[in-house]
Amino acid sequence: MRVNRILLSVALVVVALVIQVSVLARLHLPGAVPDLLLLTVLGLALVYGHVGGALVGFGAGLLADLAPPADHAAGRYALVLCVIGYLAGLAKPDNGRLRSATGPMVVVAAAAVGTTLLYAGVGALVGDTAARHVGLPSLLFTAALYDLLLAPFVVPGIMALARRAEHDPLADTNSAAQSPDISSGWLSSGTGLRIGRQRNALRVKTARARVARAGRIKGVKRL
């Protein structure tokens, strides 16, 4: 991942996690809790693709596993968000821009349901049966509902920030240094154009001098 991508992803994930733990987790809503961290991963995955989405999802999930008041095994949510980020990245549009909000909303709903199911499934493998006592159907419904209500206010902004961070000066410098055609870099920077203009001016002056000399010689011969 590029430097700008890493810095932006870390900043957004940390902010989302802080809001998730300090605000959303204390609302005491019925059923599930609005998952701002999941929406952040989805927004970045829809811009960065499946590989970037998997990396961001793993890092975000690992921070959520280690942040208090987490009471589950470390790595559990990291695995879930890694899979969800990878799958969401597969829905990235080819041109990087979405034509309608239908696609992202479908991705959010599927991710909310998939995250709850994967989290409950991994919990069942490690002996955590908390989802059975709460009621899995109510968790699925409320998780999808809360995330869909919160998504229009989060996902578009995350995607806009991710697109702006796509311009990485360090990456551009490295790619320009590795490029075999050095003249294209000069031309794009404007230096080559100036040199070309100076050469053209010298050629015009030389041609004019030759014409003047030819005229002088002809005048001498006529005399």
mmCIF file of C-alpha atoms in Angstrom, residues 110-196:
data_model
loop_
_atom_site.group_PDB
_atom_site.id
_atom_site.type_symbol
_atom_site.label_atom_id
_atom_site.label_comp_id
_atom_site.label_asym_id
_atom_site.label_seq_id
_atom_site.Cartn_x
_atom_site.Cartn_y
_atom_site.Cartn_z
ATOM 1 C CA ALA A 110 -24.455 -7.870 3.084
ATOM 2 C CA ALA A 111 -21.384 -6.900 5.125
ATOM 3 C CA ALA A 112 -23.458 -6.244 8.250
ATOM 4 C CA VAL A 113 -25.145 -9.635 8.011
ATOM 5 C CA GLY A 114 -21.924 -11.393 7.017
ATOM 6 C CA THR A 115 -19.941 -9.826 9.847
ATOM 7 C CA THR A 116 -22.501 -10.924 12.428
ATOM 8 C CA LEU A 117 -22.627 -14.457 11.058
ATOM 9 C CA LEU A 118 -18.858 -14.805 10.791
ATOM 10 C CA TYR A 119 -18.334 -13.381 14.267
ATOM 11 C CA ALA A 120 -20.900 -15.775 15.721
ATOM 12 C CA GLY A 121 -19.430 -18.675 13.748
ATOM 13 C CA VAL A 122 -15.884 -18.019 14.910
ATOM 14 C CA GLY A 123 -17.227 -17.600 18.449
ATOM 15 C CA ALA A 124 -18.915 -20.980 18.242
ATOM 16 C CA LEU A 125 -15.606 -22.558 17.219
ATOM 17 C CA VAL A 126 -13.834 -21.110 20.265
ATOM 18 C CA GLY A 127 -16.693 -21.867 22.650
ATOM 19 C CA ASP A 128 -18.326 -18.428 22.847
ATOM 20 C CA THR A 129 -22.122 -18.896 22.827
ATOM 21 C CA ALA A 130 -23.144 -15.321 23.668
ATOM 22 C CA ALA A 131 -24.906 -14.887 20.334
ATOM 23 C CA ARG A 132 -27.263 -17.743 21.156
ATOM 24 C CA HIS A 133 -28.448 -16.081 24.352
ATOM 25 C CA VAL A 134 -29.000 -12.691 22.693
ATOM 26 C CA GLY A 135 -30.759 -14.120 19.656
ATOM 27 C CA LEU A 136 -29.023 -14.314 16.284
ATOM 28 C CA PRO A 137 -32.031 -13.256 14.123
ATOM 29 C CA SER A 138 -32.523 -10.031 16.093
ATOM 30 C CA LEU A 139 -28.801 -9.306 15.882
ATOM 31 C CA LEU A 140 -28.821 -9.753 12.112
ATOM 32 C CA PHE A 141 -31.819 -7.473 11.634
ATOM 33 C CA THR A 142 -30.643 -4.697 13.933
ATOM 34 C CA ALA A 143 -27.052 -4.816 12.647
ATOM 35 C CA ALA A 144 -28.223 -4.402 9.043
ATOM 36 C CA LEU A 145 -30.713 -1.685 10.019
ATOM 37 C CA TYR A 146 -28.279 0.415 12.057
ATOM 38 C CA ASP A 147 -25.485 0.145 9.510
ATOM 39 C CA LEU A 148 -27.805 1.060 6.623
ATOM 40 C CA LEU A 149 -29.012 4.143 8.504
ATOM 41 C CA LEU A 150 -25.470 5.220 9.307
ATOM 42 C CA ALA A 151 -23.889 4.333 5.946
ATOM 43 C CA PRO A 152 -25.054 7.413 3.909
ATOM 44 C CA PHE A 153 -23.314 9.679 6.413
ATOM 45 C CA VAL A 154 -20.055 7.707 6.567
ATOM 46 C CA VAL A 155 -19.250 5.694 3.433
ATOM 47 C CA PRO A 156 -19.385 8.538 0.838
ATOM 48 C CA GLY A 157 -17.103 10.727 2.953
ATOM 49 C CA ILE A 158 -14.636 7.878 3.497
ATOM 50 C CA MET A 159 -14.540 7.145 -0.223
ATOM 51 C CA ALA A 160 -14.016 10.829 -1.085
ATOM 52 C CA LEU A 161 -11.079 11.094 1.312
ATOM 53 C CA ALA A 162 -9.580 7.882 -0.042
ATOM 54 C CA ARG A 163 -9.780 9.150 -3.622
ATOM 55 C CA ARG A 164 -8.052 12.407 -2.692
ATOM 56 C CA ALA A 165 -5.252 10.471 -0.987
ATOM 57 C CA GLU A 166 -4.563 8.488 -4.149
ATOM 58 C CA HIS A 167 -1.968 11.092 -5.224
ATOM 59 C CA ASP A 168 1.229 9.939 -3.503
ATOM 60 C CA PRO A 169 4.301 12.147 -4.184
ATOM 61 C CA LEU A 170 6.703 9.435 -3.000
ATOM 62 C CA ALA A 171 5.167 6.857 -5.290
ATOM 63 C CA ASP A 172 5.231 9.272 -8.218
ATOM 64 C CA THR A 173 8.913 10.016 -7.580
ATOM 65 C CA ASN A 174 9.803 6.319 -7.447
ATOM 66 C CA SER A 175 7.860 5.539 -10.602
ATOM 67 C CA ALA A 176 9.506 8.447 -12.421
ATOM 68 C CA ALA A 177 12.945 7.264 -11.303
ATOM 69 C CA GLN A 178 12.255 3.742 -12.563
ATOM 70 C CA SER A 179 10.821 4.904 -15.880
ATOM 71 C CA PRO A 180 13.133 4.156 -18.871
ATOM 72 C CA ASP A 181 11.919 7.163 -20.858
ATOM 73 C CA ILE A 182 13.509 10.076 -19.051
ATOM 74 C CA SER A 183 12.552 12.601 -21.720
ATOM 75 C CA SER A 184 8.866 12.159 -20.931
ATOM 76 C CA GLY A 185 9.469 13.334 -17.382
ATOM 77 C CA TRP A 186 11.280 16.411 -18.633
ATOM 78 C CA LEU A 187 8.505 17.192 -21.061
ATOM 79 C CA SER A 188 5.794 16.750 -18.444
ATOM 80 C CA SER A 189 7.605 18.953 -15.947
ATOM 81 C CA GLY A 190 7.949 21.791 -18.461
ATOM 82 C CA THR A 191 11.767 21.941 -18.565
ATOM 83 C CA GLY A 192 11.973 20.064 -21.816
ATOM 84 C CA LEU A 193 9.463 22.405 -23.420
ATOM 85 C CA ARG A 194 11.581 25.385 -22.525
ATOM 86 C CA ILE A 195 14.697 23.760 -23.937
ATOM 87 C CA GLY A 196 12.795 22.896 -27.102
#
